[in-house]
Structure formats: structure tokens, C-alpha cells
Short mmCIF file of C-alpha atoms and ligand atoms in Angstrom, two decimals:
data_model
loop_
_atom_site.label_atom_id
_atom_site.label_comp_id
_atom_site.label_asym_id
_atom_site.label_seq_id
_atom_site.Cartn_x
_atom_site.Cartn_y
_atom_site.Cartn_z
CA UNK A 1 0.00 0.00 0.00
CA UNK A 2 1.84 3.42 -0.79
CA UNK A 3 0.80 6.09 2.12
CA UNK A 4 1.68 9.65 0.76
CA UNK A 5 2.78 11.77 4.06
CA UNK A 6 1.78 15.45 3.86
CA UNK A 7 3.78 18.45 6.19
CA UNK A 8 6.24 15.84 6.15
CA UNK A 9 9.43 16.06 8.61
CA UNK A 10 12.60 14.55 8.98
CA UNK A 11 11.48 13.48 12.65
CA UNK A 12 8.56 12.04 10.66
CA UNK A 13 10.56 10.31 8.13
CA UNK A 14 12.62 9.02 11.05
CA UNK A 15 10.05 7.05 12.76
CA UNK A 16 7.76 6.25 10.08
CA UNK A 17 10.76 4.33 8.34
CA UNK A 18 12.24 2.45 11.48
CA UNK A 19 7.96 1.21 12.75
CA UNK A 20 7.63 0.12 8.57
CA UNK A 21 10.08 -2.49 8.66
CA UNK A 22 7.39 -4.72 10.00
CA UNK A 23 4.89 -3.71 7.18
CA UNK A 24 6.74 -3.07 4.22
CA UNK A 25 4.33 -0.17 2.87
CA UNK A 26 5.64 2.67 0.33
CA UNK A 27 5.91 5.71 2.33
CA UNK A 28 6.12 8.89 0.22
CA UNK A 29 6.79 12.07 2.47
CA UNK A 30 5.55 15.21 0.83
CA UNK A 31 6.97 18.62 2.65
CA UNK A 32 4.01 20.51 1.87
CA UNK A 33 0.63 20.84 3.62
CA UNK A 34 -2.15 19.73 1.88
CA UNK A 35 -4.71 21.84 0.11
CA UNK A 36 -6.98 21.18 -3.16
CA UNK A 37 -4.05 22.38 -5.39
CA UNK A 38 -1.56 20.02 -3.84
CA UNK A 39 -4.32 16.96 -3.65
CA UNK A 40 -5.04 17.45 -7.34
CA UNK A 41 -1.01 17.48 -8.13
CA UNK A 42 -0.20 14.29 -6.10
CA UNK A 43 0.53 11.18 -7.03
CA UNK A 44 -2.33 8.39 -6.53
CA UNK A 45 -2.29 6.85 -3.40
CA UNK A 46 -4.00 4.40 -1.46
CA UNK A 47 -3.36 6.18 1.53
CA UNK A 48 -2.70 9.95 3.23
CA UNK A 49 -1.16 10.55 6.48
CA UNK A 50 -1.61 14.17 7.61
CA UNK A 51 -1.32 16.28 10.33
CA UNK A 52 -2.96 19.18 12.23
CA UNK A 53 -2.68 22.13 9.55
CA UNK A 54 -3.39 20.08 6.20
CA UNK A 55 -6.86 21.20 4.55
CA UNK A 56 -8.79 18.06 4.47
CA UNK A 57 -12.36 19.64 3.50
CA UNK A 58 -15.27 18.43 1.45
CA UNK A 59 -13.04 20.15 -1.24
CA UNK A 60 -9.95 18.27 -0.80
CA UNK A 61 -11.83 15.12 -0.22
CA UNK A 62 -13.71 15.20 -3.44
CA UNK A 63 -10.00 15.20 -5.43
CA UNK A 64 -8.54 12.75 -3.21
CA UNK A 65 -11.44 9.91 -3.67
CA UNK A 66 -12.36 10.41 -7.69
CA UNK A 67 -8.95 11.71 -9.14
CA UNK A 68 -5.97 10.23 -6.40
CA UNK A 69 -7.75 6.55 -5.27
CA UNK A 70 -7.23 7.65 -1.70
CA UNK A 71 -9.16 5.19 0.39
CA UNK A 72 -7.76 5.90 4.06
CA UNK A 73 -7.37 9.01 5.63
CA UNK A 74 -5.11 8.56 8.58
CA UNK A 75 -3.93 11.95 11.04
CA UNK A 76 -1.23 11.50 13.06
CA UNK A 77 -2.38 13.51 15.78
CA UNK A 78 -5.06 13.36 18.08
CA UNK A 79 -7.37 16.58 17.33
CA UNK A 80 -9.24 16.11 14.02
CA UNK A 81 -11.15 19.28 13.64
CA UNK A 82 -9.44 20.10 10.01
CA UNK A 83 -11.41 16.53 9.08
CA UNK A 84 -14.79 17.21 7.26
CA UNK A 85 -15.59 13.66 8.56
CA UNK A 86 -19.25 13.52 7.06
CA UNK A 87 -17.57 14.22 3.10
CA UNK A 88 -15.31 11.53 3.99
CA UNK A 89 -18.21 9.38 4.79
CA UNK A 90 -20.01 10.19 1.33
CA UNK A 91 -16.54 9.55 -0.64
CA UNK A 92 -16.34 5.80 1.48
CA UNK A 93 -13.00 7.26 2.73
CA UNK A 94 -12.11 5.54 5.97
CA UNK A 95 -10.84 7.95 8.45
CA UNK A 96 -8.49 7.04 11.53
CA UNK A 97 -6.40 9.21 14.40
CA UNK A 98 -3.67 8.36 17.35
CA UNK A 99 -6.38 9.04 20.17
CA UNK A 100 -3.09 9.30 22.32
CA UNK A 101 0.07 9.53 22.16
CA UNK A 102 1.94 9.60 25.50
CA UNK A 103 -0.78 12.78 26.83
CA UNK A 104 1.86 13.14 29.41
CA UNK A 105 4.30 14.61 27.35
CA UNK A 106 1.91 17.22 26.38
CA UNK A 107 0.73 17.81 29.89
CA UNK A 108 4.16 18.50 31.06
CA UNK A 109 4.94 20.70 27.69
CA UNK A 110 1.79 22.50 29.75
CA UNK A 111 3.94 23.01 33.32
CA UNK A 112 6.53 23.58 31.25
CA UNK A 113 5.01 27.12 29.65
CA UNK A 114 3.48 27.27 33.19
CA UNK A 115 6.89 27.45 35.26
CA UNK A 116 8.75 29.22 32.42
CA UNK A 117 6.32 32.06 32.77
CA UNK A 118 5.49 31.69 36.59
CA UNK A 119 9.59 32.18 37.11
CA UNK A 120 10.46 34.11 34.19
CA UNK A 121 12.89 31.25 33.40
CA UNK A 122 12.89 32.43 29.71
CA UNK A 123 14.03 36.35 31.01
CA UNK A 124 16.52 34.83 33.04
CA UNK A 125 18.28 33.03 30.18
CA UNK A 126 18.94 35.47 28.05
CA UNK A 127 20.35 37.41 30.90
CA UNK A 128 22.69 35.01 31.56
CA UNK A 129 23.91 35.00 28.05
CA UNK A 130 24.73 38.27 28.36
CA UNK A 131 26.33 38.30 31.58
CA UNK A 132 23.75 39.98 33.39
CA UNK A 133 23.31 39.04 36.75
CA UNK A 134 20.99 41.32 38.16
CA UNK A 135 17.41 40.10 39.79
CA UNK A 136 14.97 42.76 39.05
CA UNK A 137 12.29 42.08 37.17
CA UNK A 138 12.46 38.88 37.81
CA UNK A 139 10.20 38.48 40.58
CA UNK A 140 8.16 35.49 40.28
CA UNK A 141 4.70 33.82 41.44
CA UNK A 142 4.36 30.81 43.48
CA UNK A 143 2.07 27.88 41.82
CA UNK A 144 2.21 26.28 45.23
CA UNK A 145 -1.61 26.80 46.98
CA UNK A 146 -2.86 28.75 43.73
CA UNK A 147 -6.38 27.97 42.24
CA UNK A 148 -5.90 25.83 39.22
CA UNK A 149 -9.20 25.52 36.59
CA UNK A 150 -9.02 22.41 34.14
CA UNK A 151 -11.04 22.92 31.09
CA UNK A 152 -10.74 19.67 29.54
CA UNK A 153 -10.33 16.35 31.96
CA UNK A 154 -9.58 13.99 29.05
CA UNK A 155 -6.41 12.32 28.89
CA UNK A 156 -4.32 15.52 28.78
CA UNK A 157 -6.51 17.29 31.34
CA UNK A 158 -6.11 14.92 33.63
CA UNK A 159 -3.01 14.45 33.81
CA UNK A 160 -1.77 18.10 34.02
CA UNK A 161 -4.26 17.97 36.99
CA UNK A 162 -2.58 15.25 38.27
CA UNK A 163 0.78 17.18 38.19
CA UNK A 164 -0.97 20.41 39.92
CA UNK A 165 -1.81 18.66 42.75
CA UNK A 166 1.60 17.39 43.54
CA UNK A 167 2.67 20.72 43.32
CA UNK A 168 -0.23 21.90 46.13
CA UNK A 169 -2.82 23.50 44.15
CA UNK A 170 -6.44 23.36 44.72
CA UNK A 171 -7.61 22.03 41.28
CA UNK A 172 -11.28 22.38 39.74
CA UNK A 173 -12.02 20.76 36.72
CA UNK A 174 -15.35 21.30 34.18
CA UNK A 175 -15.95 18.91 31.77
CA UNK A 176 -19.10 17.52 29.93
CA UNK A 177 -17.93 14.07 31.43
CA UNK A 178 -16.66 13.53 34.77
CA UNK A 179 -13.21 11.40 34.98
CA UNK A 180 -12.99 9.23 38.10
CA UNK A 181 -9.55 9.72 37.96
CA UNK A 182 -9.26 13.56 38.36
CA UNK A 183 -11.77 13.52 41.23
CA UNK A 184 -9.42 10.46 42.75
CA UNK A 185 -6.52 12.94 42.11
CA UNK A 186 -7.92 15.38 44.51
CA UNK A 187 -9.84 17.52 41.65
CA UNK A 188 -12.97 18.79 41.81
CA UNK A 189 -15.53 19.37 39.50
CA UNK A 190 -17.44 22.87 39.30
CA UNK A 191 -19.55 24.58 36.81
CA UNK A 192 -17.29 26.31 33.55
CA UNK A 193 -18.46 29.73 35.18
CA UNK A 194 -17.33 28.79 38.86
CA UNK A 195 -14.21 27.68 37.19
CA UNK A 196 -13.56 30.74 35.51
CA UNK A 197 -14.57 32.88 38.62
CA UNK A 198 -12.29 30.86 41.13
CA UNK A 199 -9.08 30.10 39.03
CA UNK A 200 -5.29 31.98 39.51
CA UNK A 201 -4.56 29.71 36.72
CA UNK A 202 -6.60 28.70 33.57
CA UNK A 203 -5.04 25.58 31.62
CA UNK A 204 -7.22 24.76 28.15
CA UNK A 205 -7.51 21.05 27.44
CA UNK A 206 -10.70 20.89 25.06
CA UNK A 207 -10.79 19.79 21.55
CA UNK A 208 -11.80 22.78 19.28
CA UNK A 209 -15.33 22.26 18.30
CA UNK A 210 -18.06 24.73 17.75
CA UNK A 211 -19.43 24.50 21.38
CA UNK A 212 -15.70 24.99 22.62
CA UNK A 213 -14.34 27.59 19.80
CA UNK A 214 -13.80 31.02 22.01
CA UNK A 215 -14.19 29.47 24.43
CA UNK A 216 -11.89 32.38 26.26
CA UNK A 217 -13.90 35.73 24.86
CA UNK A 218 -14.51 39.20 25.90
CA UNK A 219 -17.27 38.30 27.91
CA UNK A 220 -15.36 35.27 29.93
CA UNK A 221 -12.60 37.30 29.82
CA UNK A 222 -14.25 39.77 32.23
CA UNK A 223 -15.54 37.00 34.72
CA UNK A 224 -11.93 35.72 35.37
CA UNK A 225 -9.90 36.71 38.44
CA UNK A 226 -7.17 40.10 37.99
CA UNK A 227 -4.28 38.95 36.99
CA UNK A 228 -5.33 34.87 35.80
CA UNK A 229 -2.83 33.21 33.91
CA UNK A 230 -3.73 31.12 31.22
CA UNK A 231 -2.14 28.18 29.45
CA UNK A 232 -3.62 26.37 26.01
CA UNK A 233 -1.69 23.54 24.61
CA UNK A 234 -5.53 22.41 23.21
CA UNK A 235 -6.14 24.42 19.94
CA UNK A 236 -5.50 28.26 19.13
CA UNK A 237 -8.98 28.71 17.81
CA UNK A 238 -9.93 28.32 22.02
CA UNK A 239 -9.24 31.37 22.24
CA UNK A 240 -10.59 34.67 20.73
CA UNK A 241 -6.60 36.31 20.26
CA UNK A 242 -8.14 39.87 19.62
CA UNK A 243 -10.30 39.36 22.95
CA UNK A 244 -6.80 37.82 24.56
CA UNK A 245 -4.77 40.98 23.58
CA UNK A 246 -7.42 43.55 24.76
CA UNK A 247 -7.32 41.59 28.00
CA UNK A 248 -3.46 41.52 28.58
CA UNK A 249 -3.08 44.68 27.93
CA UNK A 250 -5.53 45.82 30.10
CA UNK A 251 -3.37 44.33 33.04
CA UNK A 252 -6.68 41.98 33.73
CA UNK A 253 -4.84 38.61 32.26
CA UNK A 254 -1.67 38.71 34.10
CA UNK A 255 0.02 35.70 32.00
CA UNK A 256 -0.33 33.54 28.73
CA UNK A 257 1.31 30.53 27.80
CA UNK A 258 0.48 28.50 24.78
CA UNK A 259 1.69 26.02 22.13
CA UNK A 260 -0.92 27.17 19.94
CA UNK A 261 -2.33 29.56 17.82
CA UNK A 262 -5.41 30.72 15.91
CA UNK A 263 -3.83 31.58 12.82
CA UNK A 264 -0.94 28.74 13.57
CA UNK A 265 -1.90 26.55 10.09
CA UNK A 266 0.19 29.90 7.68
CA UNK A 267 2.83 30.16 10.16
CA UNK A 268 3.56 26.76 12.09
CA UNK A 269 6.26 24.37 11.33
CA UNK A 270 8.08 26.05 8.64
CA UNK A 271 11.11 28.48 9.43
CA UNK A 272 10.28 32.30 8.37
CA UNK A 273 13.03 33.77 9.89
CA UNK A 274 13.85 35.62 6.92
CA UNK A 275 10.19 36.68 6.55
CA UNK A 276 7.81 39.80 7.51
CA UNK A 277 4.83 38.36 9.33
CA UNK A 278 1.80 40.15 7.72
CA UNK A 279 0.04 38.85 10.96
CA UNK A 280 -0.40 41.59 13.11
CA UNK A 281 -2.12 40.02 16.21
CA UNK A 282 0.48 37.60 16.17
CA UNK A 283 3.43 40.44 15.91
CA UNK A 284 1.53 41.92 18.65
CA UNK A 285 0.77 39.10 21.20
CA UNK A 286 4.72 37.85 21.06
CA UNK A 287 5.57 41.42 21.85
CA UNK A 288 4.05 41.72 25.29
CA UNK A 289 6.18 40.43 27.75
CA UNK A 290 3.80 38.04 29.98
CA UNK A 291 3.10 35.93 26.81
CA UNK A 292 5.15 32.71 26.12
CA UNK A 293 4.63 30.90 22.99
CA UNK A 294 5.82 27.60 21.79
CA UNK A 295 4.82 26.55 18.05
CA UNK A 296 2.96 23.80 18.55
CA UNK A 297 5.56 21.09 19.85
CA UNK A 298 4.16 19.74 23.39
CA UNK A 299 3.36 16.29 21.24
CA UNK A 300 7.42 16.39 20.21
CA UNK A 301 9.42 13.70 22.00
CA UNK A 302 10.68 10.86 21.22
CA UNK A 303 8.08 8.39 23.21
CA UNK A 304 4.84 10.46 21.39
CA UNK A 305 6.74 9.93 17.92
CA UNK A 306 7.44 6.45 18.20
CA UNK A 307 3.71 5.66 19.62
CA UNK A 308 2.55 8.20 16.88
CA UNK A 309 4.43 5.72 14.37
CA UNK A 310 3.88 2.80 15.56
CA UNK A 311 -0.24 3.35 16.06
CA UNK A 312 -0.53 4.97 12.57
CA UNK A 313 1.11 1.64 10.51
CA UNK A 314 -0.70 -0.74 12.60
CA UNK A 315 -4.52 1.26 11.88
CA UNK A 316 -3.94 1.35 8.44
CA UNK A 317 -2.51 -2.59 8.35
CA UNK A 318 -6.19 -3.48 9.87
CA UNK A 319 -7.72 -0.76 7.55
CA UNK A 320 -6.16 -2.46 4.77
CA UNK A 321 -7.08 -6.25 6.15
CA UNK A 322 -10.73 -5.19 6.60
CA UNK A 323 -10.40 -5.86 10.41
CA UNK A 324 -12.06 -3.27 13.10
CA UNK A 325 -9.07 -1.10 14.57
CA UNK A 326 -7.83 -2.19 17.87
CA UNK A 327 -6.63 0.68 19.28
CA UNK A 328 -9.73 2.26 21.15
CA UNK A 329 -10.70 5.99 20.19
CA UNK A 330 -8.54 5.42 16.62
CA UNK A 331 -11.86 4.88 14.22
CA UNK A 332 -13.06 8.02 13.12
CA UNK A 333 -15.16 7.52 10.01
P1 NAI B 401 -9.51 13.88 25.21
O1 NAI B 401 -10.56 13.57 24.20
O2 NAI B 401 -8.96 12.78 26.04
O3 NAI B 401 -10.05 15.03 26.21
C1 NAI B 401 -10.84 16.10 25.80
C2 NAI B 401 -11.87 16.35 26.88
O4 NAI B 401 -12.66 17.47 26.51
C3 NAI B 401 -12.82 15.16 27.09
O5 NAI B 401 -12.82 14.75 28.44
C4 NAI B 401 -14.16 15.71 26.64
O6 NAI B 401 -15.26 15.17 27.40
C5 NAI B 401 -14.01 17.20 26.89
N1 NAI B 401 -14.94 18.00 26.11
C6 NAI B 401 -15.25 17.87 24.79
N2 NAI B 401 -16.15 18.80 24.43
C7 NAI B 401 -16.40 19.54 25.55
C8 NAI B 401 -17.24 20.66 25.82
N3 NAI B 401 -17.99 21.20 24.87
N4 NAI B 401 -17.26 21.15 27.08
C9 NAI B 401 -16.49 20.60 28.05
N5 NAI B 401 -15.69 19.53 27.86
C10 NAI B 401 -15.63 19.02 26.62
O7 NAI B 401 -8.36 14.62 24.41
P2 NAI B 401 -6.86 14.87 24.87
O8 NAI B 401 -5.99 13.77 24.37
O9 NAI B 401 -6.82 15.21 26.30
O10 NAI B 401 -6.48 16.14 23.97
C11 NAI B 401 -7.18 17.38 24.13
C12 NAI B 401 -6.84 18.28 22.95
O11 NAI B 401 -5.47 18.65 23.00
C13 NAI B 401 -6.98 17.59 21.56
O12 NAI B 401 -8.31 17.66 21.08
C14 NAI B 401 -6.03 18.37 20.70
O13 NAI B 401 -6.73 19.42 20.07
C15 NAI B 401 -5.01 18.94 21.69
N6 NAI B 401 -3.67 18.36 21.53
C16 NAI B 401 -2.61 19.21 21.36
C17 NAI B 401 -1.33 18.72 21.23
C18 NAI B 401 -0.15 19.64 21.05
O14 NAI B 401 0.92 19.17 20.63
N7 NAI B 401 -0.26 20.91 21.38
C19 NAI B 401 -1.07 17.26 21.22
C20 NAI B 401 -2.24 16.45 21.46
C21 NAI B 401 -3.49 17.01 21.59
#
């Protein structure tokens, strides 16, 4: 079966290769994102393998079922919102995900924004590098005893929650569906307005869905605590960035850490160091100095890629067999 790979990197190349030895398929890796133009130019495949910026609409579909032969649709990743799941459906595409892929890594990417920003770890580094040793401005907040608000108690959620407590936070959680384990953690479960009321620090765990897009607005935005902090490793589109900006700026948001972005899909993954940014919220929000921003990488170690891998060849082996996946939550259409 040949499996064309779109947004393609080495690190991809790297694992995909060393998990095919057991299956033998052509891998093609592709560079580019996908997007009509690109699914019209490609070579036929039986397979694509895409990730969280590739355009896979009813658009994209069309070409890849009538003109490429694409038959599976697999996204290594877990979030599937750039999926138009119900074209796939009417094309007989099959559709498959890695539900997860070691969550903990991305829950401690989470602390990691968390602390960076809490301690001004990132200040204090470039300091150093310049052989300045002074302390001011570098006064930090404690996490210990703070207020901690867990929008999302899936597998991420949970464990970031999990990790709060052991630092001696009181954490509340809101969720559509209560997890045993964050309430056996210590968490506890609250309405999303309680949550938003109560919390020092906001950490955004949701998928991005319509119910859940904005989900952090001008009008939430004025319900949270002076001086919240607020992390999103979830999805940029969480978060309204105009609304964000008004609020930091304002002094009422007194921190933002995220490995996302709204507009992330044009700017993501590729280096534009060389570049001018046209994107002037973006220009704007990595100005201030409370933000922290990290371009999409909490999934990026070495135990997500090789479960990534690993889960991605074996779905599309039982894809290919005709045999139900095994790997819970990995069936999407
Ligand atoms: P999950 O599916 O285990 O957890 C999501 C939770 O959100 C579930 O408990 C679900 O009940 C809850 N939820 C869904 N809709 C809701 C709503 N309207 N209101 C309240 N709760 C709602 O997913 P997981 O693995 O924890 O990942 C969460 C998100 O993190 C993914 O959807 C993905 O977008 C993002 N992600 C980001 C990564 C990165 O590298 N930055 C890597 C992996 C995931």
C-alpha cells in the first residue's frame, strides 16, 4: 500500500521508516501541507497521512477519492477538527487518528510554559547569556496553593491535573464528562463559570469544536480573576486572540502561555526567519512580555513519535485487512 505523508518532517521520516520495517508499505513524504491544489497534483495513493494544519475539506476530499484513489485518511495527531468527517463518509473514505500519544508529554509541555512564565525562566536566560546578573524584574509567582481551573479532563486534562496537585494547588475541573480519575486525584468538578470565577490559573484542554471555539472571549474574559494566567496547549482557535490581547493589555490577564495559535496553520512548522509576518495580532501578542509561545511542539518527544508511528502503521494494516481497529478511540469515520 503506498501512504503519501503530507507536512512531512525529517522526525517524521525518522520514525515512520524504522515502525515500517514490519509492514513493508511505500511511504512517500511530501513537505508541503495539503490543500486542493496540492491533492489534485499528487501522485495516486491508497493512503494519506496528515497532520494538524493540512486542509482536508469536502473540497480536498472530493479530489482525493475520484482523481488520487485515496481510500484511508489517517492523522497523526489526536485533534481532528481540520477533518470534514461527514464528506469523507459520502466519498467511502475511511478515516483514523492516534487518540493518544503519551498525553503526558503534552501535559508537562503545559507546566513547562506554566513554570517558564510563573519564574520568568525564559528572562533569566537570556540574561545570563549576556552576563547579566541582576534580579529585578524577575520576581516570580508561586504555583504552590494557587487555584488551578481544568477545562478539559480527558487524557491531557487529567493528567496536568494530576501534576498540579503534587505541586499543592487546589484544582477544579469542568468537563461535559466527569473522569474518576481527576476527582481520585484530589480535583474537583465545578460549573465552567465557577471555574472561571475561582481560578489563579486557567489551563485549556478541550478539543476545538463549535461548542468549545472562544471558548476564552470578551465576555469570559471579564468574569476571570485580575491577573489569571492562562495556558492552552488544546487548539489556538480556544481562544478569541483579539479578545486575549485587549485583556493583557488591560493588566486583567496577568500571564499567557500556549503552544498554539489561531492563525498557527500559515505560520507553524516552517522556518520564516527571513520573513515579515503580515500577521499583526500575532506580531503583537509575542511582543508583550507576559506571553510565552511555543509553536505547537508539546506532542514532540521521542516516546509520542514512536507511539505516533507505531499506532498509525498498525490502523492502516487493519484498515487495509478489513479488520475493526484495535486501538480504542482510533476509528473516526
Ligand atoms: P480527550 O478527548 O482525552 O479530552 C478532551 C476532553 O474534553 C474530554 O474529556 C471531553 O469530554 C471534553 N470536552 C469535549 N467537548 C467539551 C465541551 N464542549 N465542554 C467541556 N468539555 C468538553 O483529548 P486529549 O488527548 O486530552 O487532547 C485534548 C486536545 O489537546 C486535543 O483535542 C487536541 O486538540 C489537543 N492536543 C494538542 C497537542 C499539542 O501538541 N499541542 C497534542 C495532542 C493534543
Amino acid at each position: 500500500m503506498k501512504i503519501t505523508f503530507f507536512s512531512a518532517k525529517q522526525y517524521d521520516r525518522e520514525y515512520f521508516d524504522q515502525y515500517n520495517k514490519d509492514y513493508n508499505f511505500n511511504l512517500e513524504y511530501v513537505p508541503k501541507t495539503l490543500n486542493e491544489r496540492r491533492a489534485t497534483n499528487m501522485e495516486p495513493s491508497e493512503a494519506i497521512c496528515a497532520f494538524v494544519n493540512d486542509v482536508i475539506n469536502a473540497d480536498v476530499i472530493k479530489i482525493l477519492a475520484e482523481k488520487q484513489g485515496v481510500k484511508y485518511i489517517a492523522m497523526r495527531c489526536a485533534g481532528f477538527n481540520n477533518v470534514d468527517l461527514d464528506a469523507a463518509k459520502k466519498y467511502n473514505i475511511k478515516v483514523c487518528r492516534v487518540p493518544a500519544y503519551s498525553p503526558e508529554c503534552v501535559a508537562e509541555h503545559a507546566v513547562a510554559l506554566l513554570l517558564t512564565l510563573s519564574r520568568k525562566i525564559h528572562k533569566a536566560y537570556y540574561r545570563i547569556l549576556s552576563q547579566n546578573f541582576a534580579l529585578d524584574g524577575l520576581i516570580g509567582d508561586s504555583i504552590h496553593n494557587k487555584t488551578v481551573g481544568v477545562l478539559g479532563t480527558g487524557k491531557i486534562g487529567k493528567n496536568f491535573a494530576k501534576i498540579m496537585y503534587g505541586f499543592g494547588c487546589k484544582v477544579l475541573g469542568y468537563d461535559v464528562f466527569e473522569s474518576p480519575d481527576f476527582k481520585k486525584n484530589g480535583g474537583e468538578y465545578v460549573t465552567k463559570e465557577e471555574l472561571l470565577k475561582r481560578a489563579d490559573i486557567i489551563a485549556l484542554f478541550l478539543p476545538l469544536l463549535p461548542e468549545t471555539r472562544y471558548i476564552i472571549n470578551k465576555e469570559t474574559i471579564k468574569t476571570l480573576k485580575k491577573g489569571v494566567v492562562i495556558i492552552n496547549t488544546g487548539r489556538g482557535g480556544l481562544v478569541n486572540t483579539e479578545d486575549l490581547i485587549d485583556g493583557i493589555m488591560s493588566e486583567h490577564i496577568g500571564g499567557f502561555g500556549a503552544d498554539v495559535y489561531e492563525n498557527e496553520g500559515v505560520l507553524f512548522f516552517k522556518d520564516l526567519s527571513e520573513q515579515i509576518i503580515p500577521d499583526k495580532k500575532f506580531k503583537l501578542l509575542t511582543s508583550l512580555p507576559n506571553v510565552l509561545l511555543t509553536g505547537h511542539q508539546a506532542f514532540l518527544t521521542k516516546e509520542a513519535l514512536s507511539q505516533i508511528a507505531s499506532c498509525i502503521l498498525l490502523n492502516l494494516d487493519e484498515f487495509k485487512k478489513g479488520k475493526e481497529l484495535s486501538t480504542p478511540g482510533a476509528f473516526l469515520a
